[in-house]
Amino acid sequence: MISIEERQFGAVSTLIVTPGGQEQTLLPTVFVYHGWTHRKESELMLANFLAKAGFRVVLPDAKYHGKRHGSQMFSELMFEFWQIVMQSVDEFGPLAAALQAEGLVDPERLGVTGTSMGGITTDAILARYPNVKVGVDKIGSPMPVAFAKWQTSQLPQSIQERYQDQIETTLADLAEYDLALNAERLAGRPLHFYHGTADPMVPYQFTADFITQITEDETPATKQVTLTTENNGQHKVSDEAQLDTVTFMQAHLK
């Protein structure tokens, strides 16, 4: 049995999934972040697996997603993508602190994982918050600056020129969240990547390049970074990868 509770923390709508009967117990906690155009409920299968393994699971809606979605079309929000990621990172700290103050989140056993945009958010949270012990990025990117430049290159030249100032500002802001530029911030924490080599949405190359970078310049800070590669895998996460996420969290948070 598991318990699912919907709670609101300021602007952030969340689901909190807990092993049945342990709703008020201090537990190791995993924050789970969904992908672009999805919502917190899309990660309930993983949350179910994690809760059955003894974790409290916190699933927030990102800005403009789920209960936070207004009348906007997602096609109108493309230029908000990176602001949404950075806002999720900003919101993580107060959200974790609020649950810790209630005696629900063990600050010594705190993990984060996510899919696609949620994987990008996972890496950015690790770059920002040293108290997070472990992360799993599924089909995301630890190199947001390089990925954002690639996204920009796919736009018509006229659009690039029109939004040049905004693009440059965003790239400068993203440097703070980029693990390739701040690899030392991992500080030896376990981080696992899962990515398919044929992903057309978030190219595998950025994850592969990061792994190559830290392998060629190996330091104690990055010694626990690992990668599972799915040959010819698309922009999709298998059930096996979700179960492996649970196993990874058990190994490093229990």
mmCIF file with all atom_site columns, C-alpha atoms in Angstrom, residues 127-243:
data_model
loop_
_atom_site.group_PDB
_atom_site.id
_atom_site.type_symbol
_atom_site.label_atom_id
_atom_site.label_alt_id
_atom_site.label_comp_id
_atom_site.label_asym_id
_atom_site.label_entity_id
_atom_site.label_seq_id
_atom_site.pdbx_PDB_ins_code
_atom_site.Cartn_x
_atom_site.Cartn_y
_atom_site.Cartn_z
_atom_site.occupancy
_atom_site.B_iso_or_equiv
_atom_site.pdbx_formal_charge
_atom_site.auth_seq_id
_atom_site.auth_comp_id
_atom_site.auth_asym_id
_atom_site.auth_atom_id
_atom_site.pdbx_PDB_model_num
ATOM 1   C CA . ALA A 1 127 ? 24.924 22.017 -9.537  1.00 0.00 ? 127 ALA A CA 1
ATOM 2   C CA . ARG A 1 128 ? 23.073 24.358 -7.169  1.00 0.00 ? 128 ARG A CA 1
ATOM 3   C CA . TYR A 1 129 ? 22.401 22.372 -3.966  1.00 0.00 ? 129 TYR A CA 1
ATOM 4   C CA . PRO A 1 130 ? 25.288 20.530 -2.264  1.00 0.00 ? 130 PRO A CA 1
ATOM 5   C CA . ASN A 1 131 ? 22.904 18.898 0.261   1.00 0.00 ? 131 ASN A CA 1
ATOM 6   C CA . VAL A 1 132 ? 21.372 16.649 -2.425  1.00 0.00 ? 132 VAL A CA 1
ATOM 7   C CA . LYS A 1 133 ? 23.118 13.289 -2.080  1.00 0.00 ? 133 LYS A CA 1
ATOM 8   C CA . VAL A 1 134 ? 22.334 11.517 -5.353  1.00 0.00 ? 134 VAL A CA 1
ATOM 9   C CA . GLY A 1 135 ? 20.800 12.115 -8.784  1.00 0.00 ? 135 GLY A CA 1
ATOM 10  C CA . VAL A 1 136 ? 19.535 10.163 -11.793 1.00 0.00 ? 136 VAL A CA 1
ATOM 11  C CA . ASP A 1 137 ? 19.091 11.999 -15.105 1.00 0.00 ? 137 ASP A CA 1
ATOM 12  C CA . LYS A 1 138 ? 17.024 10.157 -17.698 1.00 0.00 ? 138 LYS A CA 1
ATOM 13  C CA . ILE A 1 139 ? 17.202 11.537 -21.273 1.00 0.00 ? 139 ILE A CA 1
ATOM 14  C CA . GLY A 1 140 ? 18.200 14.997 -20.049 1.00 0.00 ? 140 GLY A CA 1
ATOM 15  C CA . SER A 1 141 ? 21.422 16.974 -20.392 1.00 0.00 ? 141 SER A CA 1
ATOM 16  C CA . PRO A 1 142 ? 24.153 18.038 -17.946 1.00 0.00 ? 142 PRO A CA 1
ATOM 17  C CA . MET A 1 143 ? 25.304 20.665 -20.476 1.00 0.00 ? 143 MET A CA 1
ATOM 18  C CA . PRO A 1 144 ? 22.450 23.220 -20.671 1.00 0.00 ? 144 PRO A CA 1
ATOM 19  C CA . VAL A 1 145 ? 24.591 25.926 -22.279 1.00 0.00 ? 145 VAL A CA 1
ATOM 20  C CA . ALA A 1 146 ? 25.663 23.672 -25.151 1.00 0.00 ? 146 ALA A CA 1
ATOM 21  C CA . PHE A 1 147 ? 22.169 22.228 -25.476 1.00 0.00 ? 147 PHE A CA 1
ATOM 22  C CA . ALA A 1 148 ? 20.564 25.690 -25.543 1.00 0.00 ? 148 ALA A CA 1
ATOM 23  C CA . LYS A 1 149 ? 23.015 26.796 -28.236 1.00 0.00 ? 149 LYS A CA 1
ATOM 24  C CA . TRP A 1 150 ? 22.043 23.745 -30.282 1.00 0.00 ? 150 TRP A CA 1
ATOM 25  C CA . GLN A 1 151 ? 18.349 24.538 -29.816 1.00 0.00 ? 151 GLN A CA 1
ATOM 26  C CA . THR A 1 152 ? 18.988 28.102 -30.974 1.00 0.00 ? 152 THR A CA 1
ATOM 27  C CA . SER A 1 153 ? 20.827 26.860 -34.055 1.00 0.00 ? 153 SER A CA 1
ATOM 28  C CA . GLN A 1 154 ? 17.670 25.030 -35.134 1.00 0.00 ? 154 GLN A CA 1
ATOM 29  C CA . LEU A 1 155 ? 15.713 28.295 -35.323 1.00 0.00 ? 155 LEU A CA 1
ATOM 30  C CA . PRO A 1 156 ? 15.396 30.407 -38.478 1.00 0.00 ? 156 PRO A CA 1
ATOM 31  C CA . GLN A 1 157 ? 18.114 33.047 -38.682 1.00 0.00 ? 157 GLN A CA 1
ATOM 32  C CA . SER A 1 158 ? 15.519 35.823 -38.499 1.00 0.00 ? 158 SER A CA 1
ATOM 33  C CA . ILE A 1 159 ? 14.255 34.499 -35.150 1.00 0.00 ? 159 ILE A CA 1
ATOM 34  C CA . GLN A 1 160 ? 17.789 34.180 -33.813 1.00 0.00 ? 160 GLN A CA 1
ATOM 35  C CA . GLU A 1 161 ? 18.487 37.801 -34.713 1.00 0.00 ? 161 GLU A CA 1
ATOM 36  C CA . ARG A 1 162 ? 15.202 39.065 -33.274 1.00 0.00 ? 162 ARG A CA 1
ATOM 37  C CA . TYR A 1 163 ? 15.782 37.406 -29.908 1.00 0.00 ? 163 TYR A CA 1
ATOM 38  C CA . GLN A 1 164 ? 19.571 37.728 -29.792 1.00 0.00 ? 164 GLN A CA 1
ATOM 39  C CA . ASP A 1 165 ? 19.670 39.701 -26.530 1.00 0.00 ? 165 ASP A CA 1
ATOM 40  C CA . GLN A 1 166 ? 17.298 37.300 -24.783 1.00 0.00 ? 166 GLN A CA 1
ATOM 41  C CA . ILE A 1 167 ? 19.262 34.317 -26.027 1.00 0.00 ? 167 ILE A CA 1
ATOM 42  C CA . GLU A 1 168 ? 22.574 35.726 -24.806 1.00 0.00 ? 168 GLU A CA 1
ATOM 43  C CA . THR A 1 169 ? 21.095 36.550 -21.392 1.00 0.00 ? 169 THR A CA 1
ATOM 44  C CA . THR A 1 170 ? 19.684 33.045 -21.057 1.00 0.00 ? 170 THR A CA 1
ATOM 45  C CA . LEU A 1 171 ? 23.005 31.441 -22.008 1.00 0.00 ? 171 LEU A CA 1
ATOM 46  C CA . ALA A 1 172 ? 24.819 33.559 -19.430 1.00 0.00 ? 172 ALA A CA 1
ATOM 47  C CA . ASP A 1 173 ? 22.282 32.591 -16.740 1.00 0.00 ? 173 ASP A CA 1
ATOM 48  C CA . LEU A 1 174 ? 22.509 28.885 -17.598 1.00 0.00 ? 174 LEU A CA 1
ATOM 49  C CA . ALA A 1 175 ? 26.259 28.784 -16.983 1.00 0.00 ? 175 ALA A CA 1
ATOM 50  C CA . GLU A 1 176 ? 25.519 28.695 -13.240 1.00 0.00 ? 176 GLU A CA 1
ATOM 51  C CA . TYR A 1 177 ? 23.534 25.460 -13.685 1.00 0.00 ? 177 TYR A CA 1
ATOM 52  C CA . ASP A 1 178 ? 25.909 23.699 -16.093 1.00 0.00 ? 178 ASP A CA 1
ATOM 53  C CA . LEU A 1 179 ? 27.743 20.667 -14.714 1.00 0.00 ? 179 LEU A CA 1
ATOM 54  C CA . ALA A 1 180 ? 30.222 20.705 -17.592 1.00 0.00 ? 180 ALA A CA 1
ATOM 55  C CA . LEU A 1 181 ? 31.290 24.171 -16.430 1.00 0.00 ? 181 LEU A CA 1
ATOM 56  C CA . ASN A 1 182 ? 31.047 23.351 -12.727 1.00 0.00 ? 182 ASN A CA 1
ATOM 57  C CA . ALA A 1 183 ? 31.937 19.668 -12.479 1.00 0.00 ? 183 ALA A CA 1
ATOM 58  C CA . GLU A 1 184 ? 33.727 20.205 -9.164  1.00 0.00 ? 184 GLU A CA 1
ATOM 59  C CA . ARG A 1 185 ? 30.350 20.911 -7.552  1.00 0.00 ? 185 ARG A CA 1
ATOM 60  C CA . LEU A 1 186 ? 29.434 17.236 -7.796  1.00 0.00 ? 186 LEU A CA 1
ATOM 61  C CA . ALA A 1 187 ? 31.933 16.743 -4.968  1.00 0.00 ? 187 ALA A CA 1
ATOM 62  C CA . GLY A 1 188 ? 31.957 12.960 -5.340  1.00 0.00 ? 188 GLY A CA 1
ATOM 63  C CA . ARG A 1 189 ? 28.164 12.565 -5.256  1.00 0.00 ? 189 ARG A CA 1
ATOM 64  C CA . PRO A 1 190 ? 26.656 9.675  -7.267  1.00 0.00 ? 190 PRO A CA 1
ATOM 65  C CA . LEU A 1 191 ? 24.992 10.764 -10.508 1.00 0.00 ? 191 LEU A CA 1
ATOM 66  C CA . HIS A 1 192 ? 23.711 8.303  -13.088 1.00 0.00 ? 192 HIS A CA 1
ATOM 67  C CA . PHE A 1 193 ? 22.644 9.042  -16.653 1.00 0.00 ? 193 PHE A CA 1
ATOM 68  C CA . TYR A 1 194 ? 20.336 7.027  -18.876 1.00 0.00 ? 194 TYR A CA 1
ATOM 69  C CA . HIS A 1 195 ? 20.189 8.021  -22.547 1.00 0.00 ? 195 HIS A CA 1
ATOM 70  C CA . GLY A 1 196 ? 19.449 6.557  -25.965 1.00 0.00 ? 196 GLY A CA 1
ATOM 71  C CA . THR A 1 197 ? 21.886 7.182  -28.773 1.00 0.00 ? 197 THR A CA 1
ATOM 72  C CA . ALA A 1 198 ? 19.150 8.058  -31.311 1.00 0.00 ? 198 ALA A CA 1
ATOM 73  C CA . ASP A 1 199 ? 17.298 10.597 -29.148 1.00 0.00 ? 199 ASP A CA 1
ATOM 74  C CA . PRO A 1 200 ? 16.063 13.349 -31.508 1.00 0.00 ? 200 PRO A CA 1
ATOM 75  C CA . MET A 1 201 ? 14.745 15.675 -28.793 1.00 0.00 ? 201 MET A CA 1
ATOM 76  C CA . VAL A 1 202 ? 17.620 15.922 -26.321 1.00 0.00 ? 202 VAL A CA 1
ATOM 77  C CA . PRO A 1 203 ? 20.627 14.603 -28.246 1.00 0.00 ? 203 PRO A CA 1
ATOM 78  C CA . TYR A 1 204 ? 22.692 11.888 -26.592 1.00 0.00 ? 204 TYR A CA 1
ATOM 79  C CA . GLN A 1 205 ? 25.852 13.703 -27.658 1.00 0.00 ? 205 GLN A CA 1
ATOM 80  C CA . PHE A 1 206 ? 25.660 16.209 -24.810 1.00 0.00 ? 206 PHE A CA 1
ATOM 81  C CA . THR A 1 207 ? 25.600 13.451 -22.207 1.00 0.00 ? 207 THR A CA 1
ATOM 82  C CA . ALA A 1 208 ? 28.354 11.553 -24.028 1.00 0.00 ? 208 ALA A CA 1
ATOM 83  C CA . ASP A 1 209 ? 30.488 14.689 -24.288 1.00 0.00 ? 209 ASP A CA 1
ATOM 84  C CA . PHE A 1 210 ? 30.125 15.313 -20.564 1.00 0.00 ? 210 PHE A CA 1
ATOM 85  C CA . ILE A 1 211 ? 31.166 11.751 -19.767 1.00 0.00 ? 211 ILE A CA 1
ATOM 86  C CA . THR A 1 212 ? 34.166 12.115 -22.086 1.00 0.00 ? 212 THR A CA 1
ATOM 87  C CA . GLN A 1 213 ? 35.117 15.405 -20.442 1.00 0.00 ? 213 GLN A CA 1
ATOM 88  C CA . ILE A 1 214 ? 35.096 14.045 -16.899 1.00 0.00 ? 214 ILE A CA 1
ATOM 89  C CA . THR A 1 215 ? 36.808 10.811 -17.977 1.00 0.00 ? 215 THR A CA 1
ATOM 90  C CA . GLU A 1 216 ? 39.671 12.672 -19.620 1.00 0.00 ? 216 GLU A CA 1
ATOM 91  C CA . ASP A 1 217 ? 39.972 15.030 -16.651 1.00 0.00 ? 217 ASP A CA 1
ATOM 92  C CA . GLU A 1 218 ? 38.998 12.642 -13.873 1.00 0.00 ? 218 GLU A CA 1
ATOM 93  C CA . THR A 1 219 ? 38.886 14.073 -10.371 1.00 0.00 ? 219 THR A CA 1
ATOM 94  C CA . PRO A 1 220 ? 37.442 12.837 -7.061  1.00 0.00 ? 220 PRO A CA 1
ATOM 95  C CA . ALA A 1 221 ? 34.486 15.177 -7.678  1.00 0.00 ? 221 ALA A CA 1
ATOM 96  C CA . THR A 1 222 ? 33.267 13.144 -10.649 1.00 0.00 ? 222 THR A CA 1
ATOM 97  C CA . LYS A 1 223 ? 34.379 9.620  -9.730  1.00 0.00 ? 223 LYS A CA 1
ATOM 98  C CA . GLN A 1 224 ? 30.804 8.438  -9.085  1.00 0.00 ? 224 GLN A CA 1
ATOM 99  C CA . VAL A 1 225 ? 29.262 9.600  -12.382 1.00 0.00 ? 225 VAL A CA 1
ATOM 100 C CA . THR A 1 226 ? 27.980 6.708  -14.503 1.00 0.00 ? 226 THR A CA 1
ATOM 101 C CA . LEU A 1 227 ? 26.057 6.210  -17.750 1.00 0.00 ? 227 LEU A CA 1
ATOM 102 C CA . THR A 1 228 ? 23.722 3.592  -19.166 1.00 0.00 ? 228 THR A CA 1
ATOM 103 C CA . THR A 1 229 ? 23.574 3.899  -22.959 1.00 0.00 ? 229 THR A CA 1
ATOM 104 C CA . GLU A 1 230 ? 20.676 2.434  -24.936 1.00 0.00 ? 230 GLU A CA 1
ATOM 105 C CA . ASN A 1 231 ? 21.891 1.832  -28.480 1.00 0.00 ? 231 ASN A CA 1
ATOM 106 C CA . ASN A 1 232 ? 19.413 3.332  -30.984 1.00 0.00 ? 232 ASN A CA 1
ATOM 107 C CA . GLY A 1 233 ? 17.192 4.383  -28.084 1.00 0.00 ? 233 GLY A CA 1
ATOM 108 C CA . GLN A 1 234 ? 14.765 7.215  -28.756 1.00 0.00 ? 234 GLN A CA 1
ATOM 109 C CA . HIS A 1 235 ? 13.397 9.917  -26.429 1.00 0.00 ? 235 HIS A CA 1
ATOM 110 C CA . LYS A 1 236 ? 11.767 7.409  -24.121 1.00 0.00 ? 236 LYS A CA 1
ATOM 111 C CA . VAL A 1 237 ? 12.521 5.828  -20.761 1.00 0.00 ? 237 VAL A CA 1
ATOM 112 C CA . SER A 1 238 ? 12.063 2.083  -20.415 1.00 0.00 ? 238 SER A CA 1
ATOM 113 C CA . ASP A 1 239 ? 10.480 0.388  -17.406 1.00 0.00 ? 239 ASP A CA 1
ATOM 114 C CA . GLU A 1 240 ? 13.869 -1.213 -16.793 1.00 0.00 ? 240 GLU A CA 1
ATOM 115 C CA . ALA A 1 241 ? 15.485 2.230  -16.497 1.00 0.00 ? 241 ALA A CA 1
ATOM 116 C CA . GLN A 1 242 ? 12.812 3.264  -13.986 1.00 0.00 ? 242 GLN A CA 1
ATOM 117 C CA . LEU A 1 243 ? 13.456 0.162  -11.901 1.00 0.00 ? 243 LEU A CA 1
#
